[in-house]
Coordinates of C-alpha atoms in Angstrom, one line a residue:
X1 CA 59.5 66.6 21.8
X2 CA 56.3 65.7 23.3
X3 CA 53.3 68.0 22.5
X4 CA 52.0 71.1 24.7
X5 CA 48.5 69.5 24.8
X6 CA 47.7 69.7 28.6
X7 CA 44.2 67.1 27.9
X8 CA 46.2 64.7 30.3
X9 CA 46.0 66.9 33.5
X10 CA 42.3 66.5 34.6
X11 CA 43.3 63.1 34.7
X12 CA 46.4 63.5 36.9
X13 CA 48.8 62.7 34.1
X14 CA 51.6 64.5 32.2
X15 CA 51.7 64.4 28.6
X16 CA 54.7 61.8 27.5
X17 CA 54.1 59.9 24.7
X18 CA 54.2 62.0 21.6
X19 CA 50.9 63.1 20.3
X20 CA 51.6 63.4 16.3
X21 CA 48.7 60.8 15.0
X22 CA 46.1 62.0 13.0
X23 CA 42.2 60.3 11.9
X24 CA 43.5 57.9 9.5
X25 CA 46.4 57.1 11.7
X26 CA 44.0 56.6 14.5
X27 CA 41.8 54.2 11.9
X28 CA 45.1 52.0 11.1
X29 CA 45.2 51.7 14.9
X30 CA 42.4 50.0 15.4
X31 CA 41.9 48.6 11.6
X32 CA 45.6 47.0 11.6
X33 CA 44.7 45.0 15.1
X34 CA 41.6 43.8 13.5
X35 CA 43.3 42.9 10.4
X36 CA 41.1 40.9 8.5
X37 CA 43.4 39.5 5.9
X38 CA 45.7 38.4 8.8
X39 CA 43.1 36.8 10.6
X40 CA 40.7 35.6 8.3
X41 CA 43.4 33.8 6.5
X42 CA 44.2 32.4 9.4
X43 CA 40.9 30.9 10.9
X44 CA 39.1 30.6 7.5
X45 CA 39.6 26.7 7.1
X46 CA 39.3 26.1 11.1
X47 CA 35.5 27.6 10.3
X48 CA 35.1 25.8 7.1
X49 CA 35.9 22.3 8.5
X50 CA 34.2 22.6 11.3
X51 CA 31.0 24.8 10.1
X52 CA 30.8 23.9 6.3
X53 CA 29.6 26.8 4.2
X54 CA 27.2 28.0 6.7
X55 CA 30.0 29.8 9.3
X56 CA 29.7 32.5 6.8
X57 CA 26.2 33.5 8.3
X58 CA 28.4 33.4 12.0
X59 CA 30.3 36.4 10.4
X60 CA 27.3 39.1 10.4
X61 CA 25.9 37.8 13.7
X62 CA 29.2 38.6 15.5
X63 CA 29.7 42.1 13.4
X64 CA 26.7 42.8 15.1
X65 CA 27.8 42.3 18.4
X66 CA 30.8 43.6 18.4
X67 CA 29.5 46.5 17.0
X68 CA 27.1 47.0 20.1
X69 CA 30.4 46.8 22.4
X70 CA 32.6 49.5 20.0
X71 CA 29.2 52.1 20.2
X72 CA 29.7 51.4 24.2
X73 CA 33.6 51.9 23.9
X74 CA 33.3 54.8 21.3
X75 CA 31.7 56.6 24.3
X76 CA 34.0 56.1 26.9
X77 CA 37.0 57.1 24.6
X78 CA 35.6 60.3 24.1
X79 CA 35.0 60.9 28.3
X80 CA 38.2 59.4 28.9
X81 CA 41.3 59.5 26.4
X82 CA 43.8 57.9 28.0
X83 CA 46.5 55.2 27.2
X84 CA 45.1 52.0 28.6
X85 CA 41.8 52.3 27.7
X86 CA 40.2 48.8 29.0
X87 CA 42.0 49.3 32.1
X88 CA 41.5 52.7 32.7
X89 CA 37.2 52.7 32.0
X90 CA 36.9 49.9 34.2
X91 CA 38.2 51.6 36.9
X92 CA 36.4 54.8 36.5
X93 CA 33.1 53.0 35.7
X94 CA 33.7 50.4 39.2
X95 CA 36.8 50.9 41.2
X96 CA 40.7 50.3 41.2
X97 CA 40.6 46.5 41.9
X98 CA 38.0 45.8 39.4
X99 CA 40.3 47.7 37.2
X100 CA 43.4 46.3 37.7
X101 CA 41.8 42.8 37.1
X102 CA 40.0 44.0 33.8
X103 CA 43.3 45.5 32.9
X104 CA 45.5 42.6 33.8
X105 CA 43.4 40.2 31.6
X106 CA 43.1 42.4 28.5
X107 CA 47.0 42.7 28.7
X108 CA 47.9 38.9 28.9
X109 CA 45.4 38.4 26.5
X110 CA 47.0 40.9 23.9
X111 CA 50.0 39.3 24.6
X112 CA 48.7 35.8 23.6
X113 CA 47.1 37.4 20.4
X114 CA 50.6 38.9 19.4
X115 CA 51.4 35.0 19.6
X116 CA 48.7 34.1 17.6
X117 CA 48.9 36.5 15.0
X118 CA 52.8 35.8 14.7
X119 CA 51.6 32.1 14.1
X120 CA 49.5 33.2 11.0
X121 CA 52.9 33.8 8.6
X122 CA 52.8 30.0 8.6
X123 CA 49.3 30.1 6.9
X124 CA 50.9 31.9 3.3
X125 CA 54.7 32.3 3.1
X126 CA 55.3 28.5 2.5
X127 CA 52.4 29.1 0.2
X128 CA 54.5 31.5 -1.5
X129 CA 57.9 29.9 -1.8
X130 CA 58.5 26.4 -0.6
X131 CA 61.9 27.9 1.1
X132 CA 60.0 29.5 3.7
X133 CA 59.5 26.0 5.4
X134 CA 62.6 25.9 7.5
X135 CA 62.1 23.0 9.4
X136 CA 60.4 19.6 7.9
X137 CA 58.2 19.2 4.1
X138 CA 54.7 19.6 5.8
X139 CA 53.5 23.3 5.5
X140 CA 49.9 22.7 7.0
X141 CA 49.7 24.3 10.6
X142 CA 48.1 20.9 11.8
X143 CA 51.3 19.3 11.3
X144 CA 54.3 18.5 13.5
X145 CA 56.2 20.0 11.0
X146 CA 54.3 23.0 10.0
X147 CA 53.5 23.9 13.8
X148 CA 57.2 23.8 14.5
X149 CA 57.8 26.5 11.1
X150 CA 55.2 28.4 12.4
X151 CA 56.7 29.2 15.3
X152 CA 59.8 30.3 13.7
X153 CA 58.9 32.4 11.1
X154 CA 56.9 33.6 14.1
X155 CA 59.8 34.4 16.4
X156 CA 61.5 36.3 14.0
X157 CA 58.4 38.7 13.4
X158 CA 58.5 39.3 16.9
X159 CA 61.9 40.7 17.0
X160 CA 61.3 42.8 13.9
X161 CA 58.1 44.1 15.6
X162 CA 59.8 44.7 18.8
X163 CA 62.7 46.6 17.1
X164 CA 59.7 48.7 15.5
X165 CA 58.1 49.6 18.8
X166 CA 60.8 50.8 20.2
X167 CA 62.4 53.3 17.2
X168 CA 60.0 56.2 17.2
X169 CA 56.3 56.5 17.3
X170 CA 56.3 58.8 13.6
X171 CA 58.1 55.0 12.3
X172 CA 55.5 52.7 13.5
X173 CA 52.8 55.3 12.8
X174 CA 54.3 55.5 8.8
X175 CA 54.3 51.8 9.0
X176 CA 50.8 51.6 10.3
X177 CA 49.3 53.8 7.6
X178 CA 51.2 52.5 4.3
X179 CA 50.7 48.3 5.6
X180 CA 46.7 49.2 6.5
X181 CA 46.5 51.2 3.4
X182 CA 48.3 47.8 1.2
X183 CA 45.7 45.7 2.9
X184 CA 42.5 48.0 2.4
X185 CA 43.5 47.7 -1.2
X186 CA 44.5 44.1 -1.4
X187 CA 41.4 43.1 0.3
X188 CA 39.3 44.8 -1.7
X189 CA 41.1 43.2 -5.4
X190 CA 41.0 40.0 -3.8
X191 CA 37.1 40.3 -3.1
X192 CA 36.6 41.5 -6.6
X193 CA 39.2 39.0 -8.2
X194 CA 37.0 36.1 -6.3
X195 CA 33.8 37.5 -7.2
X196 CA 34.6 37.8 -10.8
X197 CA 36.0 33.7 -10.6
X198 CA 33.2 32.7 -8.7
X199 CA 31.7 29.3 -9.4
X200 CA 28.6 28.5 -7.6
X201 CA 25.7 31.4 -5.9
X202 CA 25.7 32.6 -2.4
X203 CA 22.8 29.8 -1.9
X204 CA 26.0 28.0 -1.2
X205 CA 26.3 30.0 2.2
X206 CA 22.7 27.9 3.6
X207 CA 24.4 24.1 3.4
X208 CA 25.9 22.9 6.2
X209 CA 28.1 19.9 3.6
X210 CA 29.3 17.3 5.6
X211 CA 31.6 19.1 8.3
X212 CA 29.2 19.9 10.5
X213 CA 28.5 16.4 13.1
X214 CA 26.7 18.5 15.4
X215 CA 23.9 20.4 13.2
X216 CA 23.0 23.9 12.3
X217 CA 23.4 25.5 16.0
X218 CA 27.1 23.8 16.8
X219 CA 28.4 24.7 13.0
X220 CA 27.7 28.1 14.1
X221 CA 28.7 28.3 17.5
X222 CA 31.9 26.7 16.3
X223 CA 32.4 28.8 13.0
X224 CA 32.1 31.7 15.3
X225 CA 35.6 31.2 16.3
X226 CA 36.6 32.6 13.1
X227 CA 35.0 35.9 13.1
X228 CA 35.4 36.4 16.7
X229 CA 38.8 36.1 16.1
X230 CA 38.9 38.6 13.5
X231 CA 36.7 40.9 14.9
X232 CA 38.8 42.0 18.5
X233 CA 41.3 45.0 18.9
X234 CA 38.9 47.4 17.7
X235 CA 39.5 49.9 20.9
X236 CA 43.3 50.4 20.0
X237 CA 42.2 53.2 18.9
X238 CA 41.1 54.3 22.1
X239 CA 44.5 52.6 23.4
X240 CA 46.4 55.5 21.2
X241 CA 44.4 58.2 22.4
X242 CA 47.6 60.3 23.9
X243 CA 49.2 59.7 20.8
X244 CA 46.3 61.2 18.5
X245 CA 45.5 64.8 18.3
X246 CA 42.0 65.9 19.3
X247 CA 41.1 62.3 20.7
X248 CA 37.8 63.1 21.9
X249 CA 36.5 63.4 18.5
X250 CA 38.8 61.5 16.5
X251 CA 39.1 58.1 19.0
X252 CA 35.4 57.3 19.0
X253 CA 34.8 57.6 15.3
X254 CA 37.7 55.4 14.4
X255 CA 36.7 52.7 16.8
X256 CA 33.2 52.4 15.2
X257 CA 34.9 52.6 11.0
X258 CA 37.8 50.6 11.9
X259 CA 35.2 47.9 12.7
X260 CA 32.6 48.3 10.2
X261 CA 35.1 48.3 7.7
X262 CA 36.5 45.5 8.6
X263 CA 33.3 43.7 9.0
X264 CA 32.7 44.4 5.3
X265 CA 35.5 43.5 3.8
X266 CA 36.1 40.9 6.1
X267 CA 32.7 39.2 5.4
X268 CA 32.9 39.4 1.4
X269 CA 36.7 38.1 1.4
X270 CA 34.8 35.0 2.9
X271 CA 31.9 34.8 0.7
X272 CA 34.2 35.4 -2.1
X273 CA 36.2 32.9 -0.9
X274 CA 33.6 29.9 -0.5
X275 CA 31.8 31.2 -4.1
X276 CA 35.5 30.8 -6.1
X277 CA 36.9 27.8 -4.2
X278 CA 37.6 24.6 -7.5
X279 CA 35.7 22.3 -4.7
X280 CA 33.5 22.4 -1.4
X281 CA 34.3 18.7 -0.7
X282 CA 38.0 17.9 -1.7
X283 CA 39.1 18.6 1.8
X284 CA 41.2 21.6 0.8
X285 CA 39.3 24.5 1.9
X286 CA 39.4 22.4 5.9
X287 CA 43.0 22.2 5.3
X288 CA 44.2 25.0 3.2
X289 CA 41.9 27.6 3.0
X290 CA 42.2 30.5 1.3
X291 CA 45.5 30.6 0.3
X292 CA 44.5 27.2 -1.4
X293 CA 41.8 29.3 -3.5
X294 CA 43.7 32.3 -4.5
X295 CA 46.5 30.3 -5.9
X296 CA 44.4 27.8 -7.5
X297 CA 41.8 30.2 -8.6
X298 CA 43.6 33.4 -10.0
X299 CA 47.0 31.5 -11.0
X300 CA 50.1 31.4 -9.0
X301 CA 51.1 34.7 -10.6
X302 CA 48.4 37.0 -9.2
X303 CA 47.5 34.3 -6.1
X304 CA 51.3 35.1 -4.8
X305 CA 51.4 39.1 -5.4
X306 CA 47.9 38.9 -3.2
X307 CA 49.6 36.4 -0.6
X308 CA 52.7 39.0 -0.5
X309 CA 50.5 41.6 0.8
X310 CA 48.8 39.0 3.1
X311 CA 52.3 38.7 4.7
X312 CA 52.4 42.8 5.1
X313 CA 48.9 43.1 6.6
X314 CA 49.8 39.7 8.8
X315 CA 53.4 41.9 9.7
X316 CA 51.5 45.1 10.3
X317 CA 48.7 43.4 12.5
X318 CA 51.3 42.1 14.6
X319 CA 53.0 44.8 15.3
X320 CA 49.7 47.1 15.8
X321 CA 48.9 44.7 18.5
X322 CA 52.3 44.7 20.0
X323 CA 52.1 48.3 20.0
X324 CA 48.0 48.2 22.4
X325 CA 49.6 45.7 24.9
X326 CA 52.6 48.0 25.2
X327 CA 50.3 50.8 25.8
X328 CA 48.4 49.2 28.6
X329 CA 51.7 47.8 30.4
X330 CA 52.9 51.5 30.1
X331 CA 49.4 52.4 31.5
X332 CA 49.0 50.3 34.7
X333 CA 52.7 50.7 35.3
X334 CA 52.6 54.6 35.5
X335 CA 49.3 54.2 38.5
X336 CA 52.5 51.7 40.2
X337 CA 49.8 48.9 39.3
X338 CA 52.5 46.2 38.0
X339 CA 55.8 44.7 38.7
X340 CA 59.0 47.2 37.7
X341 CA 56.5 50.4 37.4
X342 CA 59.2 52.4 36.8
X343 CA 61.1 50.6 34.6
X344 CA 57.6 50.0 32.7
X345 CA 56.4 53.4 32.7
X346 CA 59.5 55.4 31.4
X347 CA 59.1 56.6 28.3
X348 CA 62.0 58.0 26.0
X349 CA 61.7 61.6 25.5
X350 CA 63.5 61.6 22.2
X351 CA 61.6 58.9 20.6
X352 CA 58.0 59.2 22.7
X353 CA 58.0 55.2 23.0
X354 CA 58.3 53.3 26.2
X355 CA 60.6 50.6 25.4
X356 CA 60.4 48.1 28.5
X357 CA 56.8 47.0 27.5
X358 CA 57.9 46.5 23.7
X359 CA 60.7 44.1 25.4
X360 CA 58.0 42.3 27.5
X361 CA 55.9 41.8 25.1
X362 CA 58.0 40.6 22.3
X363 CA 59.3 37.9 24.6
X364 CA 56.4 36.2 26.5
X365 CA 55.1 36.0 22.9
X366 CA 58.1 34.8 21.5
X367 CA 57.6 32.2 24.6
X368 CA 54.2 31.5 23.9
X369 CA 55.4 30.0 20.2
X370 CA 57.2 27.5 21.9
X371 CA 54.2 25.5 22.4
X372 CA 53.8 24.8 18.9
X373 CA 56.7 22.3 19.2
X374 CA 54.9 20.7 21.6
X375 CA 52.2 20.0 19.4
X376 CA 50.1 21.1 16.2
X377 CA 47.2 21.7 18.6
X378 CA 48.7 24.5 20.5
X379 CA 47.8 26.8 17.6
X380 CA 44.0 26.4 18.3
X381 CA 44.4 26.9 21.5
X382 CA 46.6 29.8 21.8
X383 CA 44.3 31.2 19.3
X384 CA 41.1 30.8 21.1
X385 CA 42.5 31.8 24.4
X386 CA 43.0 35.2 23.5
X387 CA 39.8 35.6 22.3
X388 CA 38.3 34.6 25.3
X389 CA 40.7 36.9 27.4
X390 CA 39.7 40.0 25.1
X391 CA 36.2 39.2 25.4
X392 CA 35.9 38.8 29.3
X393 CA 37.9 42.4 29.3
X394 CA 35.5 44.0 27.4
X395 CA 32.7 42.3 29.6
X396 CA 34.4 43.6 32.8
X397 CA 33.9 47.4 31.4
X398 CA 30.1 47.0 29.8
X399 CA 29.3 45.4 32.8
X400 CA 30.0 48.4 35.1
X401 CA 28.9 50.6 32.2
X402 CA 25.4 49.4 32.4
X403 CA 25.3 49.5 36.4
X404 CA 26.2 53.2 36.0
X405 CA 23.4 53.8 33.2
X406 CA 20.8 52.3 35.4
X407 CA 21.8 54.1 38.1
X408 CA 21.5 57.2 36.0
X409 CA 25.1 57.9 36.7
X410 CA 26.9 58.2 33.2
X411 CA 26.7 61.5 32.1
X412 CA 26.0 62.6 28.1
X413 CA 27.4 65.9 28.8
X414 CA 30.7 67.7 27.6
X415 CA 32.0 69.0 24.4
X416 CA 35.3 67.5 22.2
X417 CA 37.8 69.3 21.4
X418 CA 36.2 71.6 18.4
X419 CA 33.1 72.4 21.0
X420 CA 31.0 69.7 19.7
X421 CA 28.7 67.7 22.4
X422 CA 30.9 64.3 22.7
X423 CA 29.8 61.4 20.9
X424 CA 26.6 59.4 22.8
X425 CA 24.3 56.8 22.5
X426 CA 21.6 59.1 24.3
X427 CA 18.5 57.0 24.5
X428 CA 19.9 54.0 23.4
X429 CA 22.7 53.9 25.8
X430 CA 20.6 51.3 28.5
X431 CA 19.8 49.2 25.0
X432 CA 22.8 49.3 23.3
X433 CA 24.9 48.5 26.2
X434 CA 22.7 45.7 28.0
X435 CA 22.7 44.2 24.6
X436 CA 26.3 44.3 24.3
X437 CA 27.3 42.8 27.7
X438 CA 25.1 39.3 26.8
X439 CA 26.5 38.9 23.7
X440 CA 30.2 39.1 25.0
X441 CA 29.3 36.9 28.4
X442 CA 27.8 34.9 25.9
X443 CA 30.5 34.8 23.4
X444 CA 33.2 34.4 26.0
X445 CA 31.8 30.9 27.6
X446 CA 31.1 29.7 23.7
X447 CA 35.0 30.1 23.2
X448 CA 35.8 28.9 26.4
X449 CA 33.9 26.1 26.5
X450 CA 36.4 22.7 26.6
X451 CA 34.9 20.8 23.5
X452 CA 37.4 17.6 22.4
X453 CA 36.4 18.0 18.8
X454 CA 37.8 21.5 18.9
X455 CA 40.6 21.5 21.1
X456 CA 41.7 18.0 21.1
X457 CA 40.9 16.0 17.9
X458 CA 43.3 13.8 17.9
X459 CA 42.9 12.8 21.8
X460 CA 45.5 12.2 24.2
X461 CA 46.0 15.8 24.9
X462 CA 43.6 16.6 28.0
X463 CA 45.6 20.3 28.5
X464 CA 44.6 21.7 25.5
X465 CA 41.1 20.4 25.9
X466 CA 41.2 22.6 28.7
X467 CA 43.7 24.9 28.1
X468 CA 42.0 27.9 28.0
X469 CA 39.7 27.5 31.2
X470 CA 43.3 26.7 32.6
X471 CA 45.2 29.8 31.1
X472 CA 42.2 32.4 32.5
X473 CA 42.2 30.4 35.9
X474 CA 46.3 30.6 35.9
X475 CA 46.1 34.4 34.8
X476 CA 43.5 35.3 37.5
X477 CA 45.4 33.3 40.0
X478 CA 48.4 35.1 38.9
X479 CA 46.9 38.6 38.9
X480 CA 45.5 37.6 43.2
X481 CA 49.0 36.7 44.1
X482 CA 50.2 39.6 43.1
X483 CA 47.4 42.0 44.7
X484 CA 47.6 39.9 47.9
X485 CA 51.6 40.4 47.8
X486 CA 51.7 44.0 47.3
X487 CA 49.2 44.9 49.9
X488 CA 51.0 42.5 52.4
X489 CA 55.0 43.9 51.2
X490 CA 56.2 46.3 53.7
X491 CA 59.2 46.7 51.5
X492 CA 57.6 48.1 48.4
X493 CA 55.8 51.1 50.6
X494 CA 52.5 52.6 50.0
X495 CA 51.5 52.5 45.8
X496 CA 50.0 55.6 44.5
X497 CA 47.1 55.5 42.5
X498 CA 46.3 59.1 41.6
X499 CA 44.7 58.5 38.5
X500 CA 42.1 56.0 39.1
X501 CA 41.0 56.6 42.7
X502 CA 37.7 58.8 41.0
X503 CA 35.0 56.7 39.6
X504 CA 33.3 60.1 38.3
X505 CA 31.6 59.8 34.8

């Protein structure tokens, strides 16, 4: 049965979902979306080919940033605790239209990186056992063959995950905290295993080799990709705040160490992994990346075992990020903000988990794969576009953040649940928060921007040149069709929107 906890009512909700999450569960939240073996095994040879060893030195630069933006959100989860979290700060910070568009990107946006992280099976169980390749020879992901796999082995995660998020929230909260848990620890032998193999000294991390055509400054713009990727999906925590007891203490301090941590261990699996690799220049680390090291490296014994618990973290990362875009379906649906609210918005009482998103979700993703038949390229781009998406999110809530700040409108008062004042920047809030709004505007058109050596290297394919400048235009074309409709639809009646009509910080 859901919890007595009566939090919810000052923002004009009932308490549904089931609050039975505690700190570390609220860590795995946001650690298990960030999921650096998941992702840095997936983008690790994307930076290396294009960035040579220096897209290591990308990493700290964007841990940085991002770490501006989660001090921002680590404040705003502890005003405002609510299922939704991107969607629901924007609107309080601006207003309901603002909102609504913040929230609609950040939604498609996690549904393209349950795609992508789907995708990243294809990057170690071939690696593993040869059987895994169910269709064609070719494992690599930039292959006809391999892209095809990868979308299979991909599908069939999905409906696993799906299953997961719909059970019971006590099932995917067990299976949060025992797969981030396997990671933590499989991270950290993996960093030690490669340190202890290493061949050559982090001076390595200064030479640019031969990958990078376009000099110092486009080897890390482009190696960037790879720890932006990795580093996203740190405010799930905020995104299970009705879920976690005492969230206005517990939210804000796991957004910030579900980050850092991740930043650190993500950071020294990838200097580990360019200090161990047999060769800088055989073309295997462009191709093969990681999983190429550890196997070569530590022996296929030990390199396998390690790859197993790759294929848990990459399991548990998709399913964490299933579970965020589920929340914020659930979110906007309950304000009557989407298509089929009610449907949306019901959540089973015995189970505390709202099953329509789950549903949603698992299929556009599922639909999403299918691109990767179309060609090897669509993994790039479906990775990169949800970056982007994520990123111009968080933009459209540090943006009206700061506005409020300079306008001496966001508040540092109030007390968490134990009486304690709530977490704040206090004098660094203006700083911190201007800081963290160039970096991701800045970020977000890097990502974006339509280069043919990225997006389209073998030519021919002008779409996924452009694919994500077309996907955001499409999404927010999408998202004004629908606005326009429902204010025009006589049939649908007025649309309440109770909880986000006050802007109060």
């Amino acid at each position: 049965m859901p919890s007595t906890d009566h939090s919810l009512a000052e923002f004009g909700y009932r308490q549904e979902l089931h609050r039975s999450l505690g700190r570390y569960a609220s860590f795995a939240a946001g650690f298990s979306f960030i999921s650096v073996l998941t992702t840095v095994f997936q983008f690790f040879a994307f930076g290396y080919a294009f960035g040579g060893p220096v897209f290591f030195w990308a990493w700290p630069a964007v841990l940085v940033g991002q770490l501006l933006v989660a001090a921002c959100f680590a404040e705003l989860a502890a005003r405002y605790p609510i299922s939704g979290a991107i969607y629901q700060w924007s609107s309080r910070l601006s207003n309901v239209t603002f909102g609504w568009f913040a929230g609609w990107i950040m939604v498609i946006g996690q549904i393209v990186v349950v795609a992508a992280a789907a995708l990243a099976l294809q990057m170690v169980l071939p690696a593993i056992w040869s059987g895994f390749q169910l269709v064609g020879s070719d494992p690599a992901v930039t292959s006809t063959d391999g892209a095809a796999n990868a979308a299979v082995l991909g599908v069939i995660l999905l409906v696993l995950t799906t299953v997961v998020n719909i059970v019971d929230n006590r099932v995917l909260s067990v299976i949060n905290r025992v797969g981030v848990t396997a990671e933590i620890i499989g991270a950290v032998l993996i960093v030690v295993l490669l340190l202890t193999h290493s061949k050559r000294t982090p001076g390595i991390t200064f030479h640019t080799g031969n990958a990078a055509s376009s000099g110092l400054l486009g080897a890390l713009l482009v190696g960037s990709f790879t720890a932006a990727y990795v580093m996203i999906g740190f405010d799930s925590a905020g995104e299970m705040s009705e879920e976690t007891h005492n969230p206005r203490r517990t939210a804000p301090r796991t957004i910030l160490t579900a980050l850092g941590a991740a930043g650190l261990l993500g950071g020294l699996v990838i200097l580990g992994g360019l200090l161990a690799a047999p060769s800088l220049t055989d073309g295997h680390l462009g191709v093969d990346g990681l999983s190429y090291v550890l196997t070569s490296r530590l022996g296929d014994g030990v390199g396998k075992v390690l790859l197993a618990d790759v294929v848990v973290a990459i399991a548990v990362a998709t399913l964490a990020i299933q579970t965020a875009a589920c929340r914020m379906l659930f979110s906007m649906a309950r304000d009557g903000q989407l298509p089929f609210s009610r449907r949306l918005a019901h959540v089973n009482p015995r189970t505390g988990m709202p099953s329509a998103p789950a549903v949603v979700v698992g299929v556009l993703a599922a639909a999403l794969l299918l691109l990767n038949f179309a060609s090897p390229d669509a993994f790039l781009a479906i990775g990169t576009t949800c970056i982007v998406m994520l990123y111009l999110a968080y933009a459209m809530v540090t943006g009206p953040l700061l506005i409020r700040r300079l306008r001496g409108e966001f508040s540092s008062q109030g007390t968490d649940e134990t009486g304690a004042k709530l977490f704040s920047l206090g004098r660094w809030g203006i700083p911190v928060n201007a800081l963290a709004l160039l970096y991701g505007l800045a970020m977000t058109v890097n990502l974006a921007w339509p280069r043919a050596a990225v997006y389209d290297p073998a030519g021919g394919h002008w779409y996924f040149q452009w694919f994500t400048v077309l996907f955001l235009a499409a999404t927010l074309l999408a998202g004004a069709a629908y606005r326009a409709y429902r204010r025009t639809s006589e049939a649908g009646g007025p649309v309440p929107e109770p909880a986000v009509q006050e802007a109060a910080v």
